[in-house]
Coordinates of C-alpha atoms and ligand atoms in Angstrom, one line a residue:
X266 CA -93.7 -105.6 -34.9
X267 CA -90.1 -105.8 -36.2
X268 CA -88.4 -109.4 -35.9
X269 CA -84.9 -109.6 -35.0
X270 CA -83.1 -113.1 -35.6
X271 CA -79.8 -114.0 -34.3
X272 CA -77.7 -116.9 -34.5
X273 CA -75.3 -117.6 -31.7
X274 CA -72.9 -120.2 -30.3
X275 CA -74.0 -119.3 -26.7
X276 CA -76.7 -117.4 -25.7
X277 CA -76.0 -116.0 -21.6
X278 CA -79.4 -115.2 -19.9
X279 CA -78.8 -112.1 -17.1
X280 CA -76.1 -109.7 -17.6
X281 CA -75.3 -110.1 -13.8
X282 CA -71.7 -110.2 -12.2
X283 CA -71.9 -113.8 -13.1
X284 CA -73.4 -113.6 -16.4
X285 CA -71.5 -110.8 -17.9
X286 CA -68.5 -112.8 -17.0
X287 CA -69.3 -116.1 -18.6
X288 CA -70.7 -114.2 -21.5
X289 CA -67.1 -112.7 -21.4
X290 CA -65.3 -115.8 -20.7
X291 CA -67.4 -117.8 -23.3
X292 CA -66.4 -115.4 -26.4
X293 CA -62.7 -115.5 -25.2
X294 CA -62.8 -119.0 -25.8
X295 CA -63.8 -118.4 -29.6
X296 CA -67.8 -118.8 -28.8
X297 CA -70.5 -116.0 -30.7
X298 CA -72.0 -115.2 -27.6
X299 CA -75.5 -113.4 -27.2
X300 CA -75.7 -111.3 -23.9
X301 CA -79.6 -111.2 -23.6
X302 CA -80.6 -109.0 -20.0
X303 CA -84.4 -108.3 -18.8
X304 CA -83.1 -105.0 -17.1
X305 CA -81.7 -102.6 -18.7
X306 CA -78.2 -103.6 -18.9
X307 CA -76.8 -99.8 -17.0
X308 CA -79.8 -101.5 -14.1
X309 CA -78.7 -105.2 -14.1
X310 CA -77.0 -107.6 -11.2
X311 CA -76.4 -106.5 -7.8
X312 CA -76.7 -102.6 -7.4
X313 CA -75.1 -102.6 -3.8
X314 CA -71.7 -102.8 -2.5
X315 CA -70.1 -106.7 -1.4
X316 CA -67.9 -107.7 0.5
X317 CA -66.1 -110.5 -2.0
X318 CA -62.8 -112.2 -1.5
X319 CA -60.0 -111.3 -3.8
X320 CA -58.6 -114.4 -4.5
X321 CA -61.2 -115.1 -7.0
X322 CA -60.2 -112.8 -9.4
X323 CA -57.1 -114.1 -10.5
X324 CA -58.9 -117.1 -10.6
X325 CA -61.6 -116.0 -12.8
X326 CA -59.1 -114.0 -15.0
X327 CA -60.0 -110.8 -13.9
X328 CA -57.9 -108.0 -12.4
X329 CA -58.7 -107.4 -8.7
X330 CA -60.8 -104.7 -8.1
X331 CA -59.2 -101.2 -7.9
X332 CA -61.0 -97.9 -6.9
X333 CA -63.5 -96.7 -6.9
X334 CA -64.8 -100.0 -7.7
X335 CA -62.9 -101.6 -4.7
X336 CA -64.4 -99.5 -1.9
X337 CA -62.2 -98.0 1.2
X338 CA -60.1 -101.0 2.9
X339 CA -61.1 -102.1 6.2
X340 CA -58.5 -100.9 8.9
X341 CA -59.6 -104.3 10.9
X342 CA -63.0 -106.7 10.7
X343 CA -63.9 -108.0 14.0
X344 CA -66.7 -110.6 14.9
X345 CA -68.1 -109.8 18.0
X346 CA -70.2 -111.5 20.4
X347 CA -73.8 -109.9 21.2
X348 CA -74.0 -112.1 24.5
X349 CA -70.3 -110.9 26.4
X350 CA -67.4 -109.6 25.7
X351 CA -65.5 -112.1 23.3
X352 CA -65.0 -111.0 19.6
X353 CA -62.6 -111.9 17.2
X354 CA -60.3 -109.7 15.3
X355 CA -59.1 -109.6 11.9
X356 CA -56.3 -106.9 11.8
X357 CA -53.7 -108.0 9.1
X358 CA -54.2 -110.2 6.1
X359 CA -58.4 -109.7 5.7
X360 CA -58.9 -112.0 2.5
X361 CA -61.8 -110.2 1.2
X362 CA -62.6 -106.4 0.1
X363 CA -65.7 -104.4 0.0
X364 CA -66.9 -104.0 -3.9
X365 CA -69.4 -101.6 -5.7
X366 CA -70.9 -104.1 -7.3
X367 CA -72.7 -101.4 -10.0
X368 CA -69.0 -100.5 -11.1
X369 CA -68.0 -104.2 -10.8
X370 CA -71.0 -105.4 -13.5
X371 CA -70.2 -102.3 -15.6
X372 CA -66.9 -103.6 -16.0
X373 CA -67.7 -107.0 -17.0
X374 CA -70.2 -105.9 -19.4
X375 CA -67.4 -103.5 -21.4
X376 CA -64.9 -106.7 -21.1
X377 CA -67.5 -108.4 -23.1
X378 CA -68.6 -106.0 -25.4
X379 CA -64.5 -105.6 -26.4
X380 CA -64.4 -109.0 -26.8
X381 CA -67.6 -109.5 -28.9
X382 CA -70.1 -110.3 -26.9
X383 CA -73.5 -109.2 -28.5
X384 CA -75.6 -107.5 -25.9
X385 CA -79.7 -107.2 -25.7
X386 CA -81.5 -105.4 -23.1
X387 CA -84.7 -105.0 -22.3
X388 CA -86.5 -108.5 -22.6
X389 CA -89.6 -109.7 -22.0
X390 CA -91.5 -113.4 -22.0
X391 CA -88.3 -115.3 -22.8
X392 CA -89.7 -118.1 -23.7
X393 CA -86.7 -121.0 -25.4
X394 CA -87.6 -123.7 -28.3
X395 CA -86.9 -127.0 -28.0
X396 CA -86.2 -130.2 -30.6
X397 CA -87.7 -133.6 -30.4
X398 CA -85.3 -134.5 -27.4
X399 CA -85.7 -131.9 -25.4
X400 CA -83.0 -129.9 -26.2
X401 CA -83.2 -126.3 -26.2
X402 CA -82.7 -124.4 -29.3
X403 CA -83.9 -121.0 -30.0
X404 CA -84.9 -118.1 -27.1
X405 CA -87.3 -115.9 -28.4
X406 CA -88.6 -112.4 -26.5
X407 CA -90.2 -109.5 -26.6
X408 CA -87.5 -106.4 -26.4
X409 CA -89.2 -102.6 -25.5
X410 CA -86.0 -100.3 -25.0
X411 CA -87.1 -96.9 -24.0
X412 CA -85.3 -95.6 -26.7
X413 CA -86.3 -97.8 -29.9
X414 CA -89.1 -98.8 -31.4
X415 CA -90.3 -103.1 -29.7
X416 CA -89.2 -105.7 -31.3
X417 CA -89.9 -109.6 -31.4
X418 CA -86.4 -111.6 -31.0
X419 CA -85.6 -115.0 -32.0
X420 CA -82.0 -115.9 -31.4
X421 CA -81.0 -120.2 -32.1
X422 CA -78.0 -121.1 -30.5
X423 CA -76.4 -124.5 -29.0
X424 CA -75.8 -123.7 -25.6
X425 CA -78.1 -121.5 -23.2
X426 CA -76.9 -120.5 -20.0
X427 CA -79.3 -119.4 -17.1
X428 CA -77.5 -117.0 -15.3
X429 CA -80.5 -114.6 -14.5
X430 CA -80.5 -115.2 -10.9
X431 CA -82.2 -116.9 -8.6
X432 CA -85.5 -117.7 -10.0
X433 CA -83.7 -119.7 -13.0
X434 CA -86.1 -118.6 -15.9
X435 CA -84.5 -120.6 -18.2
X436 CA -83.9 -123.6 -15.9
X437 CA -87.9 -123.9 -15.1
X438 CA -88.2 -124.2 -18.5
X439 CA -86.2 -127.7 -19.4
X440 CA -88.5 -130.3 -18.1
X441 CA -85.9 -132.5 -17.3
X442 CA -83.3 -129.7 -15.5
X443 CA -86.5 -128.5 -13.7
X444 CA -87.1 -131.8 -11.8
X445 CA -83.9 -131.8 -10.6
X446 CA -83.1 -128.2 -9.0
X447 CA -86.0 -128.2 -6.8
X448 CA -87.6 -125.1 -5.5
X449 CA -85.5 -123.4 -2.5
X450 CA -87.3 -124.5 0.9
X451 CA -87.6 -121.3 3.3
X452 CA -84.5 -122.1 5.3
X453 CA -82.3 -122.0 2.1
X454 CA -83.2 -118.5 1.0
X455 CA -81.8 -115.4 3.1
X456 CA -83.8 -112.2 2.8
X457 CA -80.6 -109.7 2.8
X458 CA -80.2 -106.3 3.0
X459 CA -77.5 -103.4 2.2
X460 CA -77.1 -99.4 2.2
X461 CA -74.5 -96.9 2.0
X462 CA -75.6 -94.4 4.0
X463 CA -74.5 -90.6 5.0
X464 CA -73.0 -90.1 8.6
X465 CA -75.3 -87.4 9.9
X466 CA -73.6 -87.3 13.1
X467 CA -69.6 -88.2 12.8
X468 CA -68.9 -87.5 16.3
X469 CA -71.8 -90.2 17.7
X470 CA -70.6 -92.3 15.1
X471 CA -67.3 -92.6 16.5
X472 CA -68.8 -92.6 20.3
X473 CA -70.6 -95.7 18.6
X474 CA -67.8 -97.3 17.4
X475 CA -65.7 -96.3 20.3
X476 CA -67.8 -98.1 22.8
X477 CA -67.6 -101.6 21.2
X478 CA -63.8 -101.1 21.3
X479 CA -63.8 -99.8 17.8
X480 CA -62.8 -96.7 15.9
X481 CA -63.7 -95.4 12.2
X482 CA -62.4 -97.3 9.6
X483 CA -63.0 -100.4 11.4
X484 CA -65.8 -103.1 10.3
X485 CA -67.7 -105.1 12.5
X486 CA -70.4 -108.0 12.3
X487 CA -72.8 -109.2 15.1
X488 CA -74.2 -112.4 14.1
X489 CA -77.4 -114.3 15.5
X490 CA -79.0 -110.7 16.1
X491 CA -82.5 -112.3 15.8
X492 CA -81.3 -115.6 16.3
X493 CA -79.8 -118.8 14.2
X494 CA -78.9 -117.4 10.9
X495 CA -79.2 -113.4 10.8
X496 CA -76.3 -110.6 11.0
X497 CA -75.4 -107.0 11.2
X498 CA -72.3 -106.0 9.4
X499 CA -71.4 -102.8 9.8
X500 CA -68.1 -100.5 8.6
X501 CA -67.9 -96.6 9.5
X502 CA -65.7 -95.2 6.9
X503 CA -62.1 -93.7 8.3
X504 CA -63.3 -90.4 7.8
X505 CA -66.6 -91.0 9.2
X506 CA -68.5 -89.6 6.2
X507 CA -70.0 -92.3 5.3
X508 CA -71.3 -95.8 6.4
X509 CA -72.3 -99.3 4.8
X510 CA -74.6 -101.5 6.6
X511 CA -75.0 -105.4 5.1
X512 CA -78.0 -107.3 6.8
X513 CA -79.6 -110.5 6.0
X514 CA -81.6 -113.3 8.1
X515 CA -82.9 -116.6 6.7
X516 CA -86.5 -116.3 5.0
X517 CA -88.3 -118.9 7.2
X518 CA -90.6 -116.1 9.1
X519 CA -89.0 -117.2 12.5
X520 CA -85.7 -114.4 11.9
X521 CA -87.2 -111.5 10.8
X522 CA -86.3 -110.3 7.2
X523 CA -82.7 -108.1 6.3
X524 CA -84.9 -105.2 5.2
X525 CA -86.6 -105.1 8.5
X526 CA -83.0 -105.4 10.7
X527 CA -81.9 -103.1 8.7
X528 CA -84.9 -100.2 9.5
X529 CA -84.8 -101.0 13.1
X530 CA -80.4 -101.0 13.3
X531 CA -81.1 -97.3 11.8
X532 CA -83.8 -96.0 13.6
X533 CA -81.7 -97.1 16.7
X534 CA -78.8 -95.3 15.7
X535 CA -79.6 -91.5 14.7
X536 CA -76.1 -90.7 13.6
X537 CA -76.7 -92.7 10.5
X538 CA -78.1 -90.0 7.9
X539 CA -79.7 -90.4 4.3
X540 CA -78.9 -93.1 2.2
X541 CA -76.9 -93.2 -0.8
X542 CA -77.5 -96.5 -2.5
X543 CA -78.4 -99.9 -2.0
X544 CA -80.8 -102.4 -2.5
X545 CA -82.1 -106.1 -1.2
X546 CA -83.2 -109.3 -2.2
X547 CA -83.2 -113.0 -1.8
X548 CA -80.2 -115.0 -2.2
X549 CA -80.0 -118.9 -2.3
X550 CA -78.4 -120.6 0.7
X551 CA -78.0 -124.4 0.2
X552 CA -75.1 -126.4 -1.6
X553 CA -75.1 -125.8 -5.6
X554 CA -77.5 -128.1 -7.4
X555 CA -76.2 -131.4 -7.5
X556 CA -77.3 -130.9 -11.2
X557 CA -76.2 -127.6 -13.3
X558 CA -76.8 -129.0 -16.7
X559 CA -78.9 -130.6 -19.6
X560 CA -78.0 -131.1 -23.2
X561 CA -78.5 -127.3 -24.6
X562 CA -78.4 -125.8 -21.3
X563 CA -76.1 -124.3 -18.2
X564 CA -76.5 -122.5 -15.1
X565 CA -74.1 -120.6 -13.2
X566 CA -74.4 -117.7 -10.4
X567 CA -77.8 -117.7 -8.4
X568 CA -79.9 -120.0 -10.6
X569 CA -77.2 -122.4 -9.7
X570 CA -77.4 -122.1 -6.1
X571 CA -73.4 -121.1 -6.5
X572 CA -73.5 -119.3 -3.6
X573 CA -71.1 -119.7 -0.2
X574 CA -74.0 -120.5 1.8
X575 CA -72.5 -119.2 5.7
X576 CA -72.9 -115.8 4.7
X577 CA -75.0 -115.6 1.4
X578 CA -72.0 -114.4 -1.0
X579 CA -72.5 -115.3 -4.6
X580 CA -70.4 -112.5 -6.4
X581 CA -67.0 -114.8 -6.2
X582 CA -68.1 -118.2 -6.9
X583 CA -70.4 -116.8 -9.9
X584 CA -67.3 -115.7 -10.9
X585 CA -65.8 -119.1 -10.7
X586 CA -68.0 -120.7 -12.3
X587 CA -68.3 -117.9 -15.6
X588 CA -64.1 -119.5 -15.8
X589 CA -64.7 -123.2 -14.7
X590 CA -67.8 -123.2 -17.6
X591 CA -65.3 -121.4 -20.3
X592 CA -62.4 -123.6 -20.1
X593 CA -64.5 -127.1 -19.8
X594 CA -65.8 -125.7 -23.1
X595 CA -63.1 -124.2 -25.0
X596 CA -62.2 -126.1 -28.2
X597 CA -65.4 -128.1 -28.3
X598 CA -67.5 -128.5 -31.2
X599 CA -70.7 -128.5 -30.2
X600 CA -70.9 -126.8 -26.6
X601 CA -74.2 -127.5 -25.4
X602 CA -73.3 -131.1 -25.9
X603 CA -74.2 -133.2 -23.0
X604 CA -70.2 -134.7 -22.3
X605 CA -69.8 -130.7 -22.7
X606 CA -72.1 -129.5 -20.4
X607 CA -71.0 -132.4 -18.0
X608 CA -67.7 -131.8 -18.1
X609 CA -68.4 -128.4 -16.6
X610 CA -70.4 -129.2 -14.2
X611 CA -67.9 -132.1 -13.3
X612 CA -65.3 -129.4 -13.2
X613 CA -67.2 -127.1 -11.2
X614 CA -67.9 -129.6 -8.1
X615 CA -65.1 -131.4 -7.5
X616 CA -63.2 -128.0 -7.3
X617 CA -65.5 -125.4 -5.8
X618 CA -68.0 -128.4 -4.3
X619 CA -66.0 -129.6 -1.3
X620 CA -65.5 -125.8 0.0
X621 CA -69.5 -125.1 -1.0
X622 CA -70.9 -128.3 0.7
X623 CA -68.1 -128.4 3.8
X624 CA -70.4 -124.6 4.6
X625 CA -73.4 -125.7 3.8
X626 CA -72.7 -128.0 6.7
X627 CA -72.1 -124.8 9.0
X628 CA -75.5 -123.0 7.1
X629 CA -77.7 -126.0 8.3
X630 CA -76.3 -125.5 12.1
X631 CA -76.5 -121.7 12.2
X632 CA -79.9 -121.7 11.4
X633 CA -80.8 -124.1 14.1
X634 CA -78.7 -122.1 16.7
X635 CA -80.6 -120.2 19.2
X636 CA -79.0 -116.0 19.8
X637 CA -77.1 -116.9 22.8
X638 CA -75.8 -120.0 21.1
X639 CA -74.6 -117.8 18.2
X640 CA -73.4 -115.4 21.1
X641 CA -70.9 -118.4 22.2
X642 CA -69.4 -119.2 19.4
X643 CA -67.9 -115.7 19.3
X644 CA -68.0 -114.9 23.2
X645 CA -66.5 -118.8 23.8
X646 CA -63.9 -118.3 21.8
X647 CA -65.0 -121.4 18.8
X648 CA -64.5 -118.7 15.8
X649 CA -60.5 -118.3 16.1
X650 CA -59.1 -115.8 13.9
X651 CA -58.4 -119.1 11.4
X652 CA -62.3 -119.7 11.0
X653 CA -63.3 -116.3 10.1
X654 CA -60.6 -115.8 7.6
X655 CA -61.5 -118.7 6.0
X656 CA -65.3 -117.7 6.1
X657 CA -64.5 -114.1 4.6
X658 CA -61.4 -115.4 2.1
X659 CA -64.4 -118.3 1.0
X660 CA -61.3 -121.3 1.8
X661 CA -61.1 -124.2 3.4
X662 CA -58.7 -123.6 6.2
X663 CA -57.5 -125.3 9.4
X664 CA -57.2 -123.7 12.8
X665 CA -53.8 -122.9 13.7
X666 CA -53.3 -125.1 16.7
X667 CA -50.2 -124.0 18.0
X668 CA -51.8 -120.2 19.0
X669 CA -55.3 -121.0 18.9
X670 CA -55.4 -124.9 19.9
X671 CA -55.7 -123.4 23.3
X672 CA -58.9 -121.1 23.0
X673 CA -60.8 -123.6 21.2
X674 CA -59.8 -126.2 24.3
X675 CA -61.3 -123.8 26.4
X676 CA -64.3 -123.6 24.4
X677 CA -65.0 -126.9 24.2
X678 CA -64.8 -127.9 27.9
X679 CA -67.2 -124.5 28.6
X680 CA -69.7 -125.4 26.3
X681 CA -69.4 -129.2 25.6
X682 CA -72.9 -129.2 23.9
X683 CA -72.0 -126.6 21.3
X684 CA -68.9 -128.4 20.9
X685 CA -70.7 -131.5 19.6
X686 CA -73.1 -129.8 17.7
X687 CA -69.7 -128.4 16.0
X688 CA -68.0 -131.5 15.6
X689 CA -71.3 -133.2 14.1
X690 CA -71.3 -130.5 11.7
X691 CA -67.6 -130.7 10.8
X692 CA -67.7 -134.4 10.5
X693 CA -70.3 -133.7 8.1
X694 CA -68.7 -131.2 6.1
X695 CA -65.5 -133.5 5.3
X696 CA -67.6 -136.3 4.1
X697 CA -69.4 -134.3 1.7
X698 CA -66.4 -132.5 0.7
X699 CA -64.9 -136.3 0.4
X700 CA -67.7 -136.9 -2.2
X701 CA -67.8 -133.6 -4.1
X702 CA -64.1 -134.6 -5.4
X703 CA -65.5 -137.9 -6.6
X704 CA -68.6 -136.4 -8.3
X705 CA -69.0 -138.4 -11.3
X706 CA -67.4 -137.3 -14.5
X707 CA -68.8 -138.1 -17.4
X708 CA -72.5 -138.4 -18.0
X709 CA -74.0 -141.5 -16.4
X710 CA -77.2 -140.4 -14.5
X711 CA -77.7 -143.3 -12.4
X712 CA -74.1 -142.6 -10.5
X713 CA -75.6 -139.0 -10.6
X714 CA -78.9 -140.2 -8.8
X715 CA -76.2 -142.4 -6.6
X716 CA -73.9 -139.4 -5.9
X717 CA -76.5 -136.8 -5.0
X718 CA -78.3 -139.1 -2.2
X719 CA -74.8 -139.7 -0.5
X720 CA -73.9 -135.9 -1.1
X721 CA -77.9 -135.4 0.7
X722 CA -76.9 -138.6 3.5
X723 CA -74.1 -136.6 4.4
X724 CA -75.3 -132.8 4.7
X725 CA -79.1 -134.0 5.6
X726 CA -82.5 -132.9 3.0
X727 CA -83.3 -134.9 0.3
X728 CA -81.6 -136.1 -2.7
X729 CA -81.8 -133.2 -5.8
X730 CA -81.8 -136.4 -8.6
X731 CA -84.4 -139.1 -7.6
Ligands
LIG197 C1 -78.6 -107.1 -0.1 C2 -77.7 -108.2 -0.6 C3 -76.4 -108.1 -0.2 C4 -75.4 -109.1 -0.7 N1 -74.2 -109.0 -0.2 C5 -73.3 -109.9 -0.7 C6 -71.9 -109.8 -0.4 O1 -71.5 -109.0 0.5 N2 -71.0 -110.6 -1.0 C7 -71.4 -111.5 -2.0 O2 -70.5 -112.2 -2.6 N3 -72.7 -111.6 -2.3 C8 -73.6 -110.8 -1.7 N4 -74.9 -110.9 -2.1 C9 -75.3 -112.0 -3.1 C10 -74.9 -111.5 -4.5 O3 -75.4 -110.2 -4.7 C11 -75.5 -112.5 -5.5 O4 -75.1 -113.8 -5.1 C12 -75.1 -112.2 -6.9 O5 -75.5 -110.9 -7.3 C13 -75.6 -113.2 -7.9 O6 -75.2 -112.9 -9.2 P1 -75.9 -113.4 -10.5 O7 -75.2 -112.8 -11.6 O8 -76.0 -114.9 -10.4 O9 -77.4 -113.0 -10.4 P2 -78.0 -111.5 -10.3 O10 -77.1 -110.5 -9.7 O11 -79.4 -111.7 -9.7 O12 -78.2 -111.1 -11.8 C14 -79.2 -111.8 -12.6 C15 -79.6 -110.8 -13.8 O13 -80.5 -111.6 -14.6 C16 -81.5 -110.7 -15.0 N5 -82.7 -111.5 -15.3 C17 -83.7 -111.9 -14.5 N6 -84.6 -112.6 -15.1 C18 -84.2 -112.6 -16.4 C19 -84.7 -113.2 -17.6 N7 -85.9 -113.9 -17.7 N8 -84.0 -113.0 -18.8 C20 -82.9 -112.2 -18.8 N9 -82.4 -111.7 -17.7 C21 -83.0 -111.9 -16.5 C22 -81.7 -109.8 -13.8 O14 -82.3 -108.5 -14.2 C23 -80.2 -109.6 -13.4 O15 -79.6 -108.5 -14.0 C24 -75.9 -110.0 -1.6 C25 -77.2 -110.1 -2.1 C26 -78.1 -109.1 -1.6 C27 -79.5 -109.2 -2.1

């Protein structure tokens, strides 16, 4: 078999969203960057459309999304209750826009490529080389293109980055990264689901719409519809041509799966026709790994848990973390160098941490939350106009107390029992959003092991470092 050997600064595992964009990110900071992708890279990263918030892009250096890549905007998003009549309506100043995350990936690939990014597709049994400490480096894998003859390929480099999802191939594969990420427990995986579909029916579709006080060109999302942590979103396009239909419900066995919410919402509703495209898959729900580095190695996206756990979105803060893992290396000598590595992952959770953990927080109670207690926090008026923006726009954001002090009043003294639950939950989300900004910074793993059992006192499980 031919050998192909390579010699790298960085080589980026998954040519995802957030793996084409460090990759990208990496060689714009001066690194020779190896793109390496088990897919096909036309097949890789999400293949369905998101709903991702738009700050994020400017962060991340990117342009915002423009069409056809940035789907139809929504004329309004409303949350509504599945147990009365309350809902919550977002009409002006939605944070977040609906992506096609195929053209999204495509676009980050060609970025890289410009900028020198060496792509290879189609690897198998990647399997990465390690010196006498442990440190990782040389990836070698089998590569069968449909069009080429296989090849063996050996590729040394200082720095690998797992960004191939959320079974972290490469991560498994450090001994001492592995102890510390451990496997996902059911409750931190959702099983979600999404399809653009046809309108067979416009006319029913609108009826549809029209009965939950809606129109076309609206989007809607009914959360707890088999209890705790599960949803429906839904948005009929403006011209009723089309429809795209996110669903997703926390892996335990107890909710159901988003593939199977997603048959039964269409089999209930005949108007929706054949579907276009789409997909469905796990996504990790719990706070990033207290840990996202070792001397040689980095993870970002998935296979860091870099996900905004309330409603399993990972596109943005992959994105993030492609920028935060970039500049924290830029200028460095030796980039898989552990005060390198650290220094990112530093980075990384004191910004993005107190925002990730403060929802992980919210995660942990929605999946305890019974239908009709998911039903009151709509119906009861706890999710004011403030919360939900700051769910979809992925921010930190307090509740405008001078027009919505008095709703959430009102909630609390109907449902005083919820309204603990919601304080407990808030009070632990500050605290670990106090900690995340004191993570340590430079490399020092007993305040690590210190750091990640306050970080686990706070939002309850155990400890990631031991
Ligand atoms: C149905 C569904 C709906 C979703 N909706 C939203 C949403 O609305 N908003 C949002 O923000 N997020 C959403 N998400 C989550 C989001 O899609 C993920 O968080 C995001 O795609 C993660 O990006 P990533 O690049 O880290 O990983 P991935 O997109 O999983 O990409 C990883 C890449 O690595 C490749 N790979 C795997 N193993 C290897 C290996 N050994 N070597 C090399 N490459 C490998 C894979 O082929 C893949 O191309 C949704 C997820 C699903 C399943």
């Amino acid at each position: 078999m031919v050998e192909e050997r390579l010699d790298a600064d960085v080589v980026v595992a998954g040519a995802g969203t957030a793996g084409s964009h460090a990759a990208w990110a990496l060689a714009n900071a001066g690194f020779r960057v190896a793109l390496v992708e088990a897919r096909r890279f036309a097949e890789a990263g999400a293949r369905w459309a998101n709903l991702v918030p738009v700050w994020p892009f400017e962060a991340a250096g990117l342009a915002n999304p423009e069409p056809p890549e940035a789907l139809e905007e929504d004329r309004s998003y409303s949350m509504l209750s599945l147990t009365g009549p309350g809902r919550t309506v977002l009409d002006r100043d939605k944070p977040c826009v609906h992506v096609d995350c195929r053209l999204l990936v495509e676009r980050l690939q060609s970025l890289g490529r410009l900028a020198g990014v060496q792509g290879l597709d189609c690897l198998r049994h990647m399997a990465l080389e390690f010196d006498a400490s442990g440190r990782p480096t040389a990836l070698t894998a089998d590569r069968d293109p449909p069009d080429a003859a296989p090849s063996r390929v050996r590729i040394t480099a200082r720095l690998f980055v797992d960004a191939a999802g959320i079974t972290g191939p490469l991560r498994r594969q450090v001994p001492g990264l592995a102890a510390d990420c451990p496997d996902l427990a059911q409750d931190e995986v959702c099983a979600g689901a999404n399809e653009v579909c046809e309108v067979a029916d416009p006319a029913a579709a609108r009826d549809f719409m029209a009965g939950l006080g809606l129109g076309a060109g609206d989007a809607f999302a009914w959360t707890g519809v088999r209890g705790g942590y599960s949803t429906i979103v839904c948005h009929v396009r403006a011209d009723a041509g089309t429809v795209l239909i996110t669903t997703g419900s926390v892996a335990d066995g107890r909710h159901g799966s988003g593939v199977a919410i997603l048959k039964a919402f269409k089999a209930g509703h005949p108007w929706i026709g054949r579907g276009l495209f789409g997909g469905s898959g796990l996504i990790p729900i719990r706070r990033p790994y207290d840990r996202l580095c070792a001397p040689g190695i980095a993870l970002v996206g998935d296979s860091a848990c870099q996900v905004f756990a309330a409603h399993a979105s990972g596109i943005a803060i992959g994105l993030l973390a492609g920028r935060c893992l970039a500049d924290s290396l830029a200028g460095r000598q030796d980039p898989g160098a552990e005060e390198s590595v650290w220094a990112y992952q530093s980075s990384f959770l004191r910004t993005h941490g107190p925002m990730l953990g403060a929802f992980d927080a919210f995660r942990r109670l929605s999946v305890s939350l019974s239908e009709a207690e998911v039903g009151d926090l709509v119906g009861e008026g706890f999710l004011q106009a403030s919360s939900v923006r700051s769910a979809l726009g992925q921010k930190l954001l307090l509740p405008r107390l001078v027009d919505e002090g008095l709703a959430l009043a009102r909630a609390l003294a109907h449902r005083p029992g919820l309204a603990a639950k919601l304080a407990a939950t808030g009070a632990r989300g500050a605290a670990a959003a106090a900690l995340y900004r004191a993570h340590p910074a430079h490399p020092d793993r007993d305040a690590l092991r210190r750091w990640s059992h306050g970080v686990a006192a706070a939002l309850g499980g155990r400890a990631d470092v031991q």
